[in-house]
Short mmCIF file of C-alpha atoms and ligand atoms in Angstrom, two decimals:
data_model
loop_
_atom_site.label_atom_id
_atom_site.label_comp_id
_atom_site.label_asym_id
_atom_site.label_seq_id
_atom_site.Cartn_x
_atom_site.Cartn_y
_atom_site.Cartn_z
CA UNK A 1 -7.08 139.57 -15.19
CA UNK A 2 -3.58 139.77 -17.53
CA UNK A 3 -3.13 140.56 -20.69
CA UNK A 4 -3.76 138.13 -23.73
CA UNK A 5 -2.71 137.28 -26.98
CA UNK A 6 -4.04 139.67 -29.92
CA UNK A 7 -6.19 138.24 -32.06
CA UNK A 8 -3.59 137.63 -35.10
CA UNK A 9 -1.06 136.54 -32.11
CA UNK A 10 -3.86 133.70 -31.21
CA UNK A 11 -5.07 133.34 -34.82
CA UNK A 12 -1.70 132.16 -35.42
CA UNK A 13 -1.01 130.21 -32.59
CA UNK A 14 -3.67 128.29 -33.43
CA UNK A 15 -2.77 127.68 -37.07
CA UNK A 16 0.24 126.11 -35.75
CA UNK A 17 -1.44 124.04 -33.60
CA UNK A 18 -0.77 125.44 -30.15
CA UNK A 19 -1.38 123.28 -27.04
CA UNK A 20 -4.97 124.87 -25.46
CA UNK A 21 -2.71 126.13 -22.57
CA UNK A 22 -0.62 127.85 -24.68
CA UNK A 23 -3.17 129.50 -26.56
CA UNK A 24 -4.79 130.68 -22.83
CA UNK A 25 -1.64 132.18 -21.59
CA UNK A 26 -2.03 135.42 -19.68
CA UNK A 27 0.84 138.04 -19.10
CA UNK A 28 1.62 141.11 -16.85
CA UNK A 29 2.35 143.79 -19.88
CA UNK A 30 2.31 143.93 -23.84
CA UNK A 31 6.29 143.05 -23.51
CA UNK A 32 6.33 140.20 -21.86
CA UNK A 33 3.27 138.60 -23.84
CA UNK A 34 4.55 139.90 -27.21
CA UNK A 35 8.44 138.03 -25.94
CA UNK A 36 6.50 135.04 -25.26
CA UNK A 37 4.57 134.84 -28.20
CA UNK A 38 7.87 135.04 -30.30
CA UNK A 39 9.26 132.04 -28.05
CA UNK A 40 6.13 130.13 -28.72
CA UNK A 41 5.80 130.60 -32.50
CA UNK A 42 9.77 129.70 -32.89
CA UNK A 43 9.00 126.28 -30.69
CA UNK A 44 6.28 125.47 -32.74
CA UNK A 45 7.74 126.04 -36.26
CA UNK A 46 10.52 123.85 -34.75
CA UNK A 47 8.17 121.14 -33.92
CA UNK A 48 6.30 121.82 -37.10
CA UNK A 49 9.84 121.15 -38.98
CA UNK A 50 10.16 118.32 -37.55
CA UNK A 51 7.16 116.37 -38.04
CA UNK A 52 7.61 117.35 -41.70
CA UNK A 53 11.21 115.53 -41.71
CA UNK A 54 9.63 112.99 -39.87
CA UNK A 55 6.76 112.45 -42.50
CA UNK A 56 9.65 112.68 -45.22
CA UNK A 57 12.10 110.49 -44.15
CA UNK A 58 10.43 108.11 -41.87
CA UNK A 59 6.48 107.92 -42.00
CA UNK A 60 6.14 108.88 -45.83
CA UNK A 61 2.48 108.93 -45.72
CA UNK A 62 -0.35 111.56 -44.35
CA UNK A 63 -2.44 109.96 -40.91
CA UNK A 64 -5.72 110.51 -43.09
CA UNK A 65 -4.31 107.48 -45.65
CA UNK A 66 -2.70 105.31 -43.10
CA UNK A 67 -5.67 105.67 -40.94
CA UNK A 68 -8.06 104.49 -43.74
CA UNK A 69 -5.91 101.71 -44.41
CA UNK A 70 -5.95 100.57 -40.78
CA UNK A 71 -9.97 101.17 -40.65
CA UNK A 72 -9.98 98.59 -43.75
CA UNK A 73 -7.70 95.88 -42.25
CA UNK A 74 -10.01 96.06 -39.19
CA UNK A 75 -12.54 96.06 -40.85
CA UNK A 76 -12.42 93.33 -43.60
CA UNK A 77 -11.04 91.25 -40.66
CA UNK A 78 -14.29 91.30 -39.31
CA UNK A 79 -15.97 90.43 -42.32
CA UNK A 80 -16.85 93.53 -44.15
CA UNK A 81 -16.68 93.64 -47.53
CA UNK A 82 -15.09 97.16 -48.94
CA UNK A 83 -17.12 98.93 -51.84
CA UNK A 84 -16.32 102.02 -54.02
CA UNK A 85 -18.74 103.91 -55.54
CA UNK A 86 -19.59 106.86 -57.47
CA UNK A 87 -19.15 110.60 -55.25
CA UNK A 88 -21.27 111.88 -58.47
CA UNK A 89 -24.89 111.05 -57.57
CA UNK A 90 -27.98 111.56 -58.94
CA UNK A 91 -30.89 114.10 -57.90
CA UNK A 92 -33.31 111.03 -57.99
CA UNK A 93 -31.07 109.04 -55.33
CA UNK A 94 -30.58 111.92 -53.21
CA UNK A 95 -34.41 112.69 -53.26
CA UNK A 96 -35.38 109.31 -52.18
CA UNK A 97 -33.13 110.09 -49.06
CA UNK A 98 -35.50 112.98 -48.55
CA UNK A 99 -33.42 115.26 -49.52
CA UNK A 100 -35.02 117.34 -51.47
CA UNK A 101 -35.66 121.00 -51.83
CA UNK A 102 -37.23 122.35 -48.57
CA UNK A 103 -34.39 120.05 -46.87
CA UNK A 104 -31.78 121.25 -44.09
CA UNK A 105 -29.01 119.53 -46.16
CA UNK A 106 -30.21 120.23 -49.74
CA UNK A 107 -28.78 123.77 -49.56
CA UNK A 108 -25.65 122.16 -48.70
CA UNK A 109 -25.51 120.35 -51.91
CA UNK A 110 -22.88 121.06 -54.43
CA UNK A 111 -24.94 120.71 -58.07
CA UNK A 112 -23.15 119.93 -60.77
CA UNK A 113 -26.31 120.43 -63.15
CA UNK A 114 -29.73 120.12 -62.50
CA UNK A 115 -29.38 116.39 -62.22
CA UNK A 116 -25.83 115.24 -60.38
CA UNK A 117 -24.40 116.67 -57.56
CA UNK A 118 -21.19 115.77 -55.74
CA UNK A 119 -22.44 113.50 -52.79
CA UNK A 120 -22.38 114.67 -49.57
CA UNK A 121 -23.45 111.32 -47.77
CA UNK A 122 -22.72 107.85 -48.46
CA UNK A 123 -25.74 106.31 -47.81
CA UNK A 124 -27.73 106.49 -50.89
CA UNK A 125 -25.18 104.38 -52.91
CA UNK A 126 -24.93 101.86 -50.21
CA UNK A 127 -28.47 101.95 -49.99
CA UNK A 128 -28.80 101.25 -53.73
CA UNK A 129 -26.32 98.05 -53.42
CA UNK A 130 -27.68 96.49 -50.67
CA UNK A 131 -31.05 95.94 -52.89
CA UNK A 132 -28.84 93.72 -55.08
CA UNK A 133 -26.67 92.44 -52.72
CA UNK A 134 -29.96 91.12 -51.34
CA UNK A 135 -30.67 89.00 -53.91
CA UNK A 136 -27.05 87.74 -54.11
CA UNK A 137 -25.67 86.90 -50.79
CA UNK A 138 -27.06 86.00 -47.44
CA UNK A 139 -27.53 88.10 -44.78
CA UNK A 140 -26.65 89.82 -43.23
CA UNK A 141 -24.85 91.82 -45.44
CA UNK A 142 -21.54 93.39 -44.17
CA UNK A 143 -20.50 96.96 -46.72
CA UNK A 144 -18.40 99.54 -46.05
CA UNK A 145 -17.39 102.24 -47.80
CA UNK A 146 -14.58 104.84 -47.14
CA UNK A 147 -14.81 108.33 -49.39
CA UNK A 148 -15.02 111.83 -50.38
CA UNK A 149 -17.96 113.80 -49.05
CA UNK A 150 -18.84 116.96 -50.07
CA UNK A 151 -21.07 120.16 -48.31
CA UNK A 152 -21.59 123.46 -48.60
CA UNK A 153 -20.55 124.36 -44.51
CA UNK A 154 -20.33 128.10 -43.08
CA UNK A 155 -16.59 127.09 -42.14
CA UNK A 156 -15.32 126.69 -38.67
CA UNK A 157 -12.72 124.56 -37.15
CA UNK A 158 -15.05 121.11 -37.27
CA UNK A 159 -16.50 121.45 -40.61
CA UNK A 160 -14.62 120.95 -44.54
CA UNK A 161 -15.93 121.45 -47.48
CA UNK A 162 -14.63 117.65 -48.61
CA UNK A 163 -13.93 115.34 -45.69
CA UNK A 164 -13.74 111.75 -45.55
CA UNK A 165 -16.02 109.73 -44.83
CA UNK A 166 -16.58 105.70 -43.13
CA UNK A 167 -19.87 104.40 -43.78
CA UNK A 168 -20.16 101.09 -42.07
CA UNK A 169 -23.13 98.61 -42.37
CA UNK A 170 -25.21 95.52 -41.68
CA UNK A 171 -28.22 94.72 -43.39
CA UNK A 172 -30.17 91.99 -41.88
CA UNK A 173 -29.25 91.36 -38.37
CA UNK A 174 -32.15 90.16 -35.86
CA UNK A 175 -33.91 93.26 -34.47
CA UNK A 176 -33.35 92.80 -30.79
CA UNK A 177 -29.31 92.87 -31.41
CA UNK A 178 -28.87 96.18 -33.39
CA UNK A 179 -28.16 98.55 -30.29
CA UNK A 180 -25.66 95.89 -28.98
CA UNK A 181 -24.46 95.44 -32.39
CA UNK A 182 -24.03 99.36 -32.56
CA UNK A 183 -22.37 99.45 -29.52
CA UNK A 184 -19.85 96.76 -30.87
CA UNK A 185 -19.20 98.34 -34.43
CA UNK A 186 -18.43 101.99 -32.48
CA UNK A 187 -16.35 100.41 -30.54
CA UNK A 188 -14.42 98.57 -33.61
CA UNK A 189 -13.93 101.44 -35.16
CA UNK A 190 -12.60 103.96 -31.86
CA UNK A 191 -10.18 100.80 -31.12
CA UNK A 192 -8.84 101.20 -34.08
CA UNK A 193 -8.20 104.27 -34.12
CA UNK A 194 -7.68 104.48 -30.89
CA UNK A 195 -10.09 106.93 -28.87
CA UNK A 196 -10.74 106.01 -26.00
CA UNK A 197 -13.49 107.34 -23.48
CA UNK A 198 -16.09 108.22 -26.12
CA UNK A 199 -19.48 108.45 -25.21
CA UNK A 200 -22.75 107.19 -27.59
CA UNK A 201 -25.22 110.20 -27.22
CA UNK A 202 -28.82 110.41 -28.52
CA UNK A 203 -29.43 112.75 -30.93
CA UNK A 204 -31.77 114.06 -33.89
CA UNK A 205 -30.11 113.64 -37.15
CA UNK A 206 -32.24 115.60 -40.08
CA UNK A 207 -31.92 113.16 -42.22
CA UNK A 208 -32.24 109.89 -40.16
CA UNK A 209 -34.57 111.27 -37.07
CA UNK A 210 -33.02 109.96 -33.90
CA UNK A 211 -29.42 108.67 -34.08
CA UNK A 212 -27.35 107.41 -31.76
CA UNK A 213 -23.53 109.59 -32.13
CA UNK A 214 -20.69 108.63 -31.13
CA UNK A 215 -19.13 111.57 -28.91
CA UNK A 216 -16.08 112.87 -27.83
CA UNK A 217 -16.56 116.78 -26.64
CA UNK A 218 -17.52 116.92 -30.68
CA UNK A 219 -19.64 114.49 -32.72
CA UNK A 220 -16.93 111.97 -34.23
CA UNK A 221 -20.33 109.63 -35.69
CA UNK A 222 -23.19 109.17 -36.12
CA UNK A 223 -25.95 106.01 -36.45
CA UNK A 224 -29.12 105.08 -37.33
CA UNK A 225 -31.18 102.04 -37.85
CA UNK A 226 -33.53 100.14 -39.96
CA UNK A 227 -36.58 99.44 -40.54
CA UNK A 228 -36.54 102.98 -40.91
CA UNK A 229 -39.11 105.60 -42.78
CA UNK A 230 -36.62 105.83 -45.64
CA UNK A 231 -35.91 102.12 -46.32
CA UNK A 232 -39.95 102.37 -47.95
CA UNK A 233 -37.83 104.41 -51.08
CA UNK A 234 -35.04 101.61 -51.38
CA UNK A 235 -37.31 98.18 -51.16
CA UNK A 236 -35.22 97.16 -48.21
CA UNK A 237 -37.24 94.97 -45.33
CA UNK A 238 -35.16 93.84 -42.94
CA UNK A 239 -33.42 95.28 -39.94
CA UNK A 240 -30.30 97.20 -40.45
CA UNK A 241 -27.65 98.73 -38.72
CA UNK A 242 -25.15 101.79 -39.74
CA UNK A 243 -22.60 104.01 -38.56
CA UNK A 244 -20.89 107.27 -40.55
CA UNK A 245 -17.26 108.91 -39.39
CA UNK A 246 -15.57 111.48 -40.19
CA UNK A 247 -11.97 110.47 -40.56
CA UNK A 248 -10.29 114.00 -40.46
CA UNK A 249 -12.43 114.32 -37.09
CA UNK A 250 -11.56 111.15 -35.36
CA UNK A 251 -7.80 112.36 -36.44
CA UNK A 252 -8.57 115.52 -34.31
CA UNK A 253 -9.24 114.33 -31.63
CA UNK A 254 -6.82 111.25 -31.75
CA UNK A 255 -3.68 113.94 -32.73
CA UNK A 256 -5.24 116.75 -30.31
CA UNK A 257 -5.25 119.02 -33.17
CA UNK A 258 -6.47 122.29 -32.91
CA UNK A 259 -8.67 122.40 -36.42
CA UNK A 260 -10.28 119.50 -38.80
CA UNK A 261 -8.70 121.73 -41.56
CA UNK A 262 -5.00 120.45 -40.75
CA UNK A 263 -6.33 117.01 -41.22
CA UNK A 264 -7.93 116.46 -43.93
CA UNK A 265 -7.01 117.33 -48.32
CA UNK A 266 -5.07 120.48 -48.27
CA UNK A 267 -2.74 122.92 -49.68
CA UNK A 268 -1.81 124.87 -46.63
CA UNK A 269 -0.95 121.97 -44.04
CA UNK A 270 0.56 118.90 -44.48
CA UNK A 271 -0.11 116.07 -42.25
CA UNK A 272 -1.42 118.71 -39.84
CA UNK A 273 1.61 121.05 -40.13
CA UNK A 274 1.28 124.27 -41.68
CA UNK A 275 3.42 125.19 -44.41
CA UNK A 276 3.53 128.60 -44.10
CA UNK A 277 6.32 128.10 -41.03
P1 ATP B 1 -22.49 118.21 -37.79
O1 ATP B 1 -23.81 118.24 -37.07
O2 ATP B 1 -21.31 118.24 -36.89
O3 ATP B 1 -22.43 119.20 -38.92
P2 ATP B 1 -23.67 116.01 -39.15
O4 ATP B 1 -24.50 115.39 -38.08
O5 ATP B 1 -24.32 116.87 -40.17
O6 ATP B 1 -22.43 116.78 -38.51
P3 ATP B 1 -23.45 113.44 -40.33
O7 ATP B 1 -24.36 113.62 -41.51
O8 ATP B 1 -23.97 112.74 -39.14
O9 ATP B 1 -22.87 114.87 -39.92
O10 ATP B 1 -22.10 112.77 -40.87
C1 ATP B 1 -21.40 111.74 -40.19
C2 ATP B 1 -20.05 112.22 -39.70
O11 ATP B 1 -19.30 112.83 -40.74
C3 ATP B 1 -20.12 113.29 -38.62
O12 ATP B 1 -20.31 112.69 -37.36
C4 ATP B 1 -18.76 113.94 -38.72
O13 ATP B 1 -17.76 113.18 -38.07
C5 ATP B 1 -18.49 113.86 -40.20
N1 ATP B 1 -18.81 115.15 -40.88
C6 ATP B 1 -20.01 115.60 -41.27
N2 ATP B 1 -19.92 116.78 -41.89
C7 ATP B 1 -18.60 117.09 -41.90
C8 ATP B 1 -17.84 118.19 -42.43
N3 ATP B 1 -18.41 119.20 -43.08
N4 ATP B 1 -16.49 118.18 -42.25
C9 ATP B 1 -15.88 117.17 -41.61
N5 ATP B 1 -16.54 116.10 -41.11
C10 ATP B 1 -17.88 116.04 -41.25
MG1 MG B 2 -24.61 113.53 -37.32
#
């Protein structure tokens, strides 16, 4: 057993996004480790200088934007139309999502006053179009949505207090094709973004009940289907079929980054690079 990094060596290691192997490195005494770690800061902040000349004089825009504007190319391409509505929701909508007081997620909930909160799902708004969209088109009905999502988290390195979400669905799609259908629109969306070797997982969702997520080593989605107990609330019949992402997650995992913080709206990293370097 060798020596490791202190915990402010390793704290800031991984703030500057440290390859896992560096951040397991063991050494024979405090000197050589404490050497090493100033060799491995100094390459970093070098690399970390350079992506930021690189986003200045070459890429000019942060992976979360170009990344939502590739997931809408893809998207409308396949015939999905793109909506935009409100992140201020109401109580009412949120309630008939059964989130309501004695909920897992309602404590999560940032209230604005005792009627509108800052939404921390999508689905309640698409939810409330698809009942007029209903009336309008024909199905099956093809809405996506990509936006600010907001919950109360206890931190960590996979969880922000705003993060972006892509809410994907089809309303009105025979019954027998929505796990194939599921199947497809996961693998739209990964292609795109290009993950590969994901895996669709069963899980319980507390707001959904069983879901199907889409999984690499951390939840990058997660799905659920219709008829479902909730569509009762919403008037809505016929089968369905929906996926949510989180975009600064799927950038994680598709830049190798260390934290979901570095990703997504911040004032201490840009384009994953922290600016304290
Ligand atoms: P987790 O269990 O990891 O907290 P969740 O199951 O509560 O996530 P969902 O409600 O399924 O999250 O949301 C769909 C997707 O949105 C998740 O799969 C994840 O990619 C992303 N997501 C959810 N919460 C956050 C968050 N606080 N920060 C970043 N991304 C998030
Ligand atoms: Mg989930």
């Amino acid at each position: 057993m060798g020596i490791i990094w202190t915990p402010i060596q390793k704290q800031r290691l991984q703030e500057l996004n440290a390859s896992e192997a560096q951040r397991e490195m063991c050494f024979e005494s405090q000197q050589a480790r404490d050497r090493a770690f100033q060799e491995q800061e100094h390459s970093l902040v070098v690399e970390g200088k350079r992506r930021l000349m690189e986003l200045r004089d070459i890429k000019r825009r942060p992976s979360l934007s170009v990344l939502e504007q590739q997931l809408v190319e893809a998207l409308t391409q396949q015939g999905f139309v793109q909506v935009v509505t409100p992140t201020i929701i109401s109580k009412t909508s949120l309630a008939k999502m059964s989130v309501s007081d004695d909920h897992p997620l309602f404590s999560q909930v940032f209230w604005l006053d005792s009627k509108r909160c800052l939404r921390p799902m999508l689905a309640p708004n698409l939810y409330t179009l698809w009942k007029d969209l209903l009336r309008l088109w024909e199905k099956p009905i093809r809405i996506f949505e990509i936006g600010t999502c907001y919950r109360k988290e206890s931190k960590g390195s996979l969880h922000l207090n705003e993060f972006t979400m892509l809410n994907l669905t089809e309303l009105g799609l025979p019954e027998d094709q929505r796990h194939q259908r599921l199947e497809e629109l996961a693998s739209l969306v990964m292609e795109t973004v290009g993950i590969a070797d994901y895996e669709m997982e069963l899980t319980t969702s507390v707001v959904y009940g069983d879901t199907l997520d889409v999984v690499k080593g951390i939840e990058l989605g997660s799905s659920a289907m219709g008829p479902h107990p909730l569509d009762d609330q919403w008037g809505i019949i016929d089968p369905w079929v929906g996926i949510g992402f989180g975009l600064e997650r799927l950038l994680m995992i598709k830049e190798g980054s260390q934290n979901v913080q570095s990703m997504g709206r911040s004032l201490t990293y840009l384009n994953g690079v922290r600016l304290n370097i």
